[in-house]
Coordinates of C-alpha atoms in Angstrom, one line a residue:
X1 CA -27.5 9.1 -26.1
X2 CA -27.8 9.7 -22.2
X3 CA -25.1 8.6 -19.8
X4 CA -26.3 5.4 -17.7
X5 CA -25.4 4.4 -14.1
X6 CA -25.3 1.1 -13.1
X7 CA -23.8 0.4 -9.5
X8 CA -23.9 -3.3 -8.2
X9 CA -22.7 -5.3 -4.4
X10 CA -20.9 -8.3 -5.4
X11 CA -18.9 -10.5 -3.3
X12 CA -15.6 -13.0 -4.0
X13 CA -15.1 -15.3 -1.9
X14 CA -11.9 -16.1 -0.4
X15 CA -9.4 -19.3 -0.6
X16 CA -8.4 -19.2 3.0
X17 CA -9.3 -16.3 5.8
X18 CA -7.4 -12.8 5.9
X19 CA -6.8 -12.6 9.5
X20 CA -5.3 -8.9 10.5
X21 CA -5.2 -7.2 13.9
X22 CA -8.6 -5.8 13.3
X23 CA -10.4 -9.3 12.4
X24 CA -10.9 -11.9 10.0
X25 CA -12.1 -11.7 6.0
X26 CA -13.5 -14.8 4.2
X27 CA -14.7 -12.9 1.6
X28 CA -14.3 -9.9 -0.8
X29 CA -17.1 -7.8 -0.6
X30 CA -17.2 -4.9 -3.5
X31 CA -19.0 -2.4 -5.4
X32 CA -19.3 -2.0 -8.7
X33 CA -20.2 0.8 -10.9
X34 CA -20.5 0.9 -14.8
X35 CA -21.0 4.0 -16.7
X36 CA -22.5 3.8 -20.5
X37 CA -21.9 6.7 -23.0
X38 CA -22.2 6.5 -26.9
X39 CA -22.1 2.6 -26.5
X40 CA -19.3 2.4 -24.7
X41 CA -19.3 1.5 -20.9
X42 CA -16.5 2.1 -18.3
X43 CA -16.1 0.6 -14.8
X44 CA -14.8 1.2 -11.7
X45 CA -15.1 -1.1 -8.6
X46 CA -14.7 -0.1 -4.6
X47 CA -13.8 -1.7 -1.2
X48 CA -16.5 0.0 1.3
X49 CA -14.7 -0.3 5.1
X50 CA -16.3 -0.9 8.3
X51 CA -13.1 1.6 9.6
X52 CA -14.6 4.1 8.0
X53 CA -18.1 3.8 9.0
X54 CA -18.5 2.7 5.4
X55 CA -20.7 -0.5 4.2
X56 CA -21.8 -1.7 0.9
X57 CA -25.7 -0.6 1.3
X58 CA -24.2 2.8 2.4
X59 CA -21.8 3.4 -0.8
X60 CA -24.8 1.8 -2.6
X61 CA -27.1 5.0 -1.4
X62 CA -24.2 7.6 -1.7
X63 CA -23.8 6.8 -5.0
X64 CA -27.7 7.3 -5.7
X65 CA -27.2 10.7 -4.2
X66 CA -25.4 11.8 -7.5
X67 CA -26.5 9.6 -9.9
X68 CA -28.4 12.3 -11.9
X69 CA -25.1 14.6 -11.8
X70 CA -23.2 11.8 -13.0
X71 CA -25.9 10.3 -15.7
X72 CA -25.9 14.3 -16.7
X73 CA -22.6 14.9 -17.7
X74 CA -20.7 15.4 -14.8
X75 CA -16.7 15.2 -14.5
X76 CA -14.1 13.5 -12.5
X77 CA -13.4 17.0 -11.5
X78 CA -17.2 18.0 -10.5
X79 CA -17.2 14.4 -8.6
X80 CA -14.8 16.1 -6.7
X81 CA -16.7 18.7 -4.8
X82 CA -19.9 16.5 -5.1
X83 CA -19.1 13.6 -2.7
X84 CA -16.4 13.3 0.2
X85 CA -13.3 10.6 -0.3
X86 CA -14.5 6.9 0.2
X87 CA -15.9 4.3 -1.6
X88 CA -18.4 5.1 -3.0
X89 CA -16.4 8.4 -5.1
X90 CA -13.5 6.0 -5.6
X91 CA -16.5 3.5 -7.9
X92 CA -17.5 6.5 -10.2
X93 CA -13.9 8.3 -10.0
X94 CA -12.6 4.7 -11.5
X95 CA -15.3 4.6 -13.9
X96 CA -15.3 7.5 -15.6
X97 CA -11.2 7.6 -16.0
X98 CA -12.1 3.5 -18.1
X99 CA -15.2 5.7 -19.5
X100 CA -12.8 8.5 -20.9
X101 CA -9.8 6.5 -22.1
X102 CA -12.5 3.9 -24.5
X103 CA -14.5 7.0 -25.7
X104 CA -11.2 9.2 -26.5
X105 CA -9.4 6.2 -27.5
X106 CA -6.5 6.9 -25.5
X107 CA -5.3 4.8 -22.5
X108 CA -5.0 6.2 -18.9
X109 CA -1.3 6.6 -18.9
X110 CA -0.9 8.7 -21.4
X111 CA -4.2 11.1 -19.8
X112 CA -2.0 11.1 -16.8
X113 CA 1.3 11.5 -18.3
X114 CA 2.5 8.4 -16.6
X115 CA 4.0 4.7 -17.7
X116 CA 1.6 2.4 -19.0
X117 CA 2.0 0.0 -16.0
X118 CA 4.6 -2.9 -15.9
X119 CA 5.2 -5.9 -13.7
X120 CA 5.8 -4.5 -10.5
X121 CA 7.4 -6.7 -7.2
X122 CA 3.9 -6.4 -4.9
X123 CA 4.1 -7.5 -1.4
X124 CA 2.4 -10.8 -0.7
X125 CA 1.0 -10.9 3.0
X126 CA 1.4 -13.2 5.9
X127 CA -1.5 -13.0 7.7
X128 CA -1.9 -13.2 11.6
X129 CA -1.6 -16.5 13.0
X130 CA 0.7 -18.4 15.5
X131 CA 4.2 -17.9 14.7
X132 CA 4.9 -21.6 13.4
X133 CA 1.7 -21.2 10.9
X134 CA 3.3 -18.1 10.2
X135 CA 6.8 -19.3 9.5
X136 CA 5.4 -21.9 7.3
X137 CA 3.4 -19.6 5.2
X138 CA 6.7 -17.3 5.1
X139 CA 8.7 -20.3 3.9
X140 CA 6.3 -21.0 0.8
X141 CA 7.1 -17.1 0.4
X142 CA 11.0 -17.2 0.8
X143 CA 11.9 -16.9 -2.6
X144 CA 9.4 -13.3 -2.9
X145 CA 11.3 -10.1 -3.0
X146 CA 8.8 -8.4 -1.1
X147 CA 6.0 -9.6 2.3
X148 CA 3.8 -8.2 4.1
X149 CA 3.6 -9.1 7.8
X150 CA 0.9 -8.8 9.4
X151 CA 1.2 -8.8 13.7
X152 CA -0.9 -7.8 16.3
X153 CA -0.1 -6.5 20.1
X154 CA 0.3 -9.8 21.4
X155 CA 3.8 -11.6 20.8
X156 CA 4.7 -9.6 17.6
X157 CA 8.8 -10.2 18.2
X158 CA 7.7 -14.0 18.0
X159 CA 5.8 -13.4 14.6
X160 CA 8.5 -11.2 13.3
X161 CA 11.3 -13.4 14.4
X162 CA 9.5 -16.4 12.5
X163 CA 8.8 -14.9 9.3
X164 CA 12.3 -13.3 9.3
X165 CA 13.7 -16.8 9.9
X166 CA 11.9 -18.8 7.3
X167 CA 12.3 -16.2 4.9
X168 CA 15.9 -14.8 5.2
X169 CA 16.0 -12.8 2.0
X170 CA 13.4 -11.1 1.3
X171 CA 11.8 -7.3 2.0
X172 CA 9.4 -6.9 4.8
X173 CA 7.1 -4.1 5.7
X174 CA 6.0 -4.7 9.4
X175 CA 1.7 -3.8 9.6
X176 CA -0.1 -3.7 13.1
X177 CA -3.1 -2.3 12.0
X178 CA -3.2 0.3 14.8
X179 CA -2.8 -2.5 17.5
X180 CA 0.3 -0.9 19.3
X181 CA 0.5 1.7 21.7
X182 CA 3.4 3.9 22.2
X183 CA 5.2 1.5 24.9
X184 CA 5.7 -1.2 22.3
X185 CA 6.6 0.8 19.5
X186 CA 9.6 2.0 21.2
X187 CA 10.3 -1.2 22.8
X188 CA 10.4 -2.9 19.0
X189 CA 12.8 -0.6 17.5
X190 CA 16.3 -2.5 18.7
X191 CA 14.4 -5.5 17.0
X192 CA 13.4 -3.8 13.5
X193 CA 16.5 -3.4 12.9
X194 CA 18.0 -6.7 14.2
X195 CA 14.9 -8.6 11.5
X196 CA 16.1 -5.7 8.7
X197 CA 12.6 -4.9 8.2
X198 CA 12.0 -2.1 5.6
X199 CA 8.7 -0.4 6.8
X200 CA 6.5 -0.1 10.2
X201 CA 3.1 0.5 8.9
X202 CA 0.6 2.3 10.8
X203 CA 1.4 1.0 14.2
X204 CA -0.8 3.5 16.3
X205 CA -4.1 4.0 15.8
X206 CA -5.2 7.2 13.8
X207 CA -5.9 9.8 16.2
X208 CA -3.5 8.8 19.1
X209 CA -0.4 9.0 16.6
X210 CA 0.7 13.0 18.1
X211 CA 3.6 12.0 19.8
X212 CA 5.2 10.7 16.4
X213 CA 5.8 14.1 15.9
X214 CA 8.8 14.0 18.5
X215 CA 9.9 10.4 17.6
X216 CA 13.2 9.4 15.7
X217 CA 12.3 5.6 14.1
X218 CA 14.7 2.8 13.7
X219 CA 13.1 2.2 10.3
X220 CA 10.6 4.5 8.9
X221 CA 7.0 4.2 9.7
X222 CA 4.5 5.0 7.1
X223 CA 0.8 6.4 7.3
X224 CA -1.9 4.2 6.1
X225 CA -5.4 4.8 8.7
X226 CA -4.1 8.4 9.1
X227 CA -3.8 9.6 5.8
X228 CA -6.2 9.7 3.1
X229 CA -6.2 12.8 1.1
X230 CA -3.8 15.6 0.3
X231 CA -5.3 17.6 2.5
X232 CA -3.9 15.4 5.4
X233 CA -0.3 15.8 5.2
X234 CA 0.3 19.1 6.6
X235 CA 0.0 17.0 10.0
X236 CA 0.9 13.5 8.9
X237 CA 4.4 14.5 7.4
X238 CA 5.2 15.8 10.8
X239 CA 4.7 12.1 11.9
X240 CA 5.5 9.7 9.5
X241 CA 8.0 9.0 6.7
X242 CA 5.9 7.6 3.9
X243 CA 2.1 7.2 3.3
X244 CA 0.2 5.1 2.1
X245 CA -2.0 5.8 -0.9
X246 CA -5.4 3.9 -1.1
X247 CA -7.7 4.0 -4.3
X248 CA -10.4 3.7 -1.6
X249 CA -9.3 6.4 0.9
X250 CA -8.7 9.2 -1.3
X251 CA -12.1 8.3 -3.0
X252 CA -10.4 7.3 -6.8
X253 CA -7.4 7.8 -9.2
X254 CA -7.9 11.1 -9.7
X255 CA -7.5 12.4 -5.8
X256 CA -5.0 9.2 -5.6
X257 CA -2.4 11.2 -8.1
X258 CA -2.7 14.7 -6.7
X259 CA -2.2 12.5 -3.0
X260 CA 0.7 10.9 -4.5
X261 CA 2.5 14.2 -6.3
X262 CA 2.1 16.3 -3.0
X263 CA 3.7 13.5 -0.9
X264 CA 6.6 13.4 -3.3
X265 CA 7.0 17.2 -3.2
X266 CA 7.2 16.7 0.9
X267 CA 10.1 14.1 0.4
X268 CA 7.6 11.7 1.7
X269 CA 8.1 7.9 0.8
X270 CA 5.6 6.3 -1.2
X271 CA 3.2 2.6 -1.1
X272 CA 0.1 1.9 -3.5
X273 CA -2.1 0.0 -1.1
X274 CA -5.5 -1.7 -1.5
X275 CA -8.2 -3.5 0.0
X276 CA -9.0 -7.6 -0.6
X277 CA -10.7 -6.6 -3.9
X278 CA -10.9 -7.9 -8.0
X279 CA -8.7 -6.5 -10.2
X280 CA -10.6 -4.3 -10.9
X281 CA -9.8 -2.3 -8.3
X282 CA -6.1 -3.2 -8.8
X283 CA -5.7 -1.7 -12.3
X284 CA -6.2 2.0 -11.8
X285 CA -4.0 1.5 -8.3
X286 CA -1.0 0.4 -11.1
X287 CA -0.5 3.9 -12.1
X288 CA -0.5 4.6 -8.9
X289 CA 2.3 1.8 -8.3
X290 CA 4.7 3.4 -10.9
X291 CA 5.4 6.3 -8.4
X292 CA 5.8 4.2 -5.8
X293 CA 8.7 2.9 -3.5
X294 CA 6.5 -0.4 -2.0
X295 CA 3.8 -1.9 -3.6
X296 CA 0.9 -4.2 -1.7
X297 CA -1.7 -4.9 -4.6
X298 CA -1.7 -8.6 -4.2
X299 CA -5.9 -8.0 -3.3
X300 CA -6.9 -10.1 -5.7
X301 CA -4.4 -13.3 -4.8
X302 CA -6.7 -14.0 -2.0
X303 CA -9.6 -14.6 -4.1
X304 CA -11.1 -17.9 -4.8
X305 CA -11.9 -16.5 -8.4
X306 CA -10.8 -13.1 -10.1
X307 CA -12.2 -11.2 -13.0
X308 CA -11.1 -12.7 -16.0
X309 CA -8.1 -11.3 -17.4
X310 CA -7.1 -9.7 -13.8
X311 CA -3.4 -9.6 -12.8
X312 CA -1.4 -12.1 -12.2
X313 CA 1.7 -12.8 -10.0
X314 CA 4.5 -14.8 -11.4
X315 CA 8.1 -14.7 -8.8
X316 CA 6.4 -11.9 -6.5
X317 CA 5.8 -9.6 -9.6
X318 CA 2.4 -8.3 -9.9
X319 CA 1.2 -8.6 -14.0
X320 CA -1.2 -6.2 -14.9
X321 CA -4.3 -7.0 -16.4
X322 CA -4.7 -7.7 -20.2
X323 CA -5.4 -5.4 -22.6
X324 CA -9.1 -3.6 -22.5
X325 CA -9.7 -4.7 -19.0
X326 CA -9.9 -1.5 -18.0
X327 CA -8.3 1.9 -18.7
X328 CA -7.7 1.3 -22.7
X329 CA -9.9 1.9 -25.5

């Protein structure tokens, strides 16, 4: 029986907006792609990003342009060197690792020669607002071992500073979203320290970020808009201390892992990122998460309704989906 393609634009909307440096999300928009083979069907699910000139009616097409290939036969491997690293490749990539583990009856981890994925502590974000909203978001948060704060250029030492003081324990990774410049990335190091946050996420925007080369961080800054593929790090471990790996930037699992390995062998800290998504894009990202030093997968926590038996967080721990959800036979 021939291979089938099915690729869909669905959208999930939020509970409340996902305001970050770069604007403001009320909903999840996503897309799908199923593969069927031998009565089986596997699926994979993307995040197409404005950044990156992406949309979902342009994954949608890109995805037409090697749907023959694909309905033919063609690997995760030939997928490779048929489309470039985005959404779009990351859909089929996803799909065809679910098609492979329910037609060979083996589940991704052991293709990969990982873990099978286990509760992990994901970040859970604070989104951009005024420092009080953000402090009170924080405090509902206090308890988490792990948060996400998300700041902009404007008063950032006032968001920090209010996060920090309504939640005194936990972890925090520090994300502009490219919103600083130079001048305020040196001028917040005394005070990454003084808040004992963990990471400084991408605080330059890809493409101005040179000058890291020379610099000496407080705390150690880690790529997310600059890296996307292995290919990259030649420059960006001159720059940075960890990267950021993103189902949807390295265009699937497959270029996700080799991203992941080569960063290792660099000494390179490591974070499993995603997009506002289903869990269906989460699930591949766990194996991913297993190699990882930080973890922000809590995508699907913002959406008003989630794919049935999607993760779930319980203390700050991310739970992975139940069995046959995807990546098990």
């Amino acid at each position: 029986m021939p291979r089938t393609v099915l690729a869909q634009h669905l959208r999930f909307p939020l509970t409340r907006p996902f305001r970050i440096a770069r604007g403001v999300k009320t909903e999840a928009e996503v897309v799908t792609v199923a593969i069927g083979e031998d009565g089986r069907t596997g699926c994979g699910e993307a995040v197409p990003y404005p950044r990156y000139g992406e949309s979902p009616a342009s994954a949608l097409a890109t995805i037409e342009t090697v749907r023959d290939r694909i309905e033919e036969g063609a690997g995760r491997e030939e997928l490779l060197s048929l489309l470039p690293a985005g959404a779009a490749r990351n859909a089929i990539d996803c799909a065809l690792w679910d098609l492979e583990a329910k037609l060979s009856g083996r589940d991704v981890a052991s293709m990969i020669g990982g873990p099978v994925p286990r509760p992990v502590a994901s970040a859970l974000t604070v989104t951009i607002d005024d420092p009080e909203a953000m402090a009170r978001t924080a405090a509902g948060l206090a308890e988490m071992p792990l948060l996400k704060v998300k700041v902009d250029a404007g008063d950032p030492e006032a968001q920090i500073r209010a996060v920090r003081k309504a939640a005194p324990r936990a972890r925090l990774i520090v994300d502009p979203n490219e919103s600083w410049d130079r001048d305020l990335v040196e001028a917040m190091q005394p005070l990454l320290i003084e808040m004992h946050v963990d990471l400084l996420e991408q605080p330059v925007p890809a493409g101005s970020d040179e000058w890291l080369e020379g610099f000496a961080p407080a705390v150690p800054i880690c790529a997310d808009e600059s890296i996307h593929v292995a290919e990259d790090l030649p420059t960006v471990a001159r720059r940075y201390q960890a990267v950021n790996v993103k189902l949807d930037k390295t265009g699937g699992l497959t270029a996700a892992l080799t991203l992941a390995q080569a960063a290792r062998e660099r000494g390179l800290g490591l974070m499993t990122g995603c997009m506002v998504s289903s869990s269906l894009s989460m699930a591949p990202a766990l194996h991913v998460a297993m190699l990882s030093d930080f973890v922000d997968l809590d995508g699907p926590l913002w959406l008003r309704e989630d794919r049935f038996g999607g993760v779930r967080q319980e203390s700050g721990f991310l739970h992975p989906p139940v069995d046959r959800f995807w990546g098990t036979s």
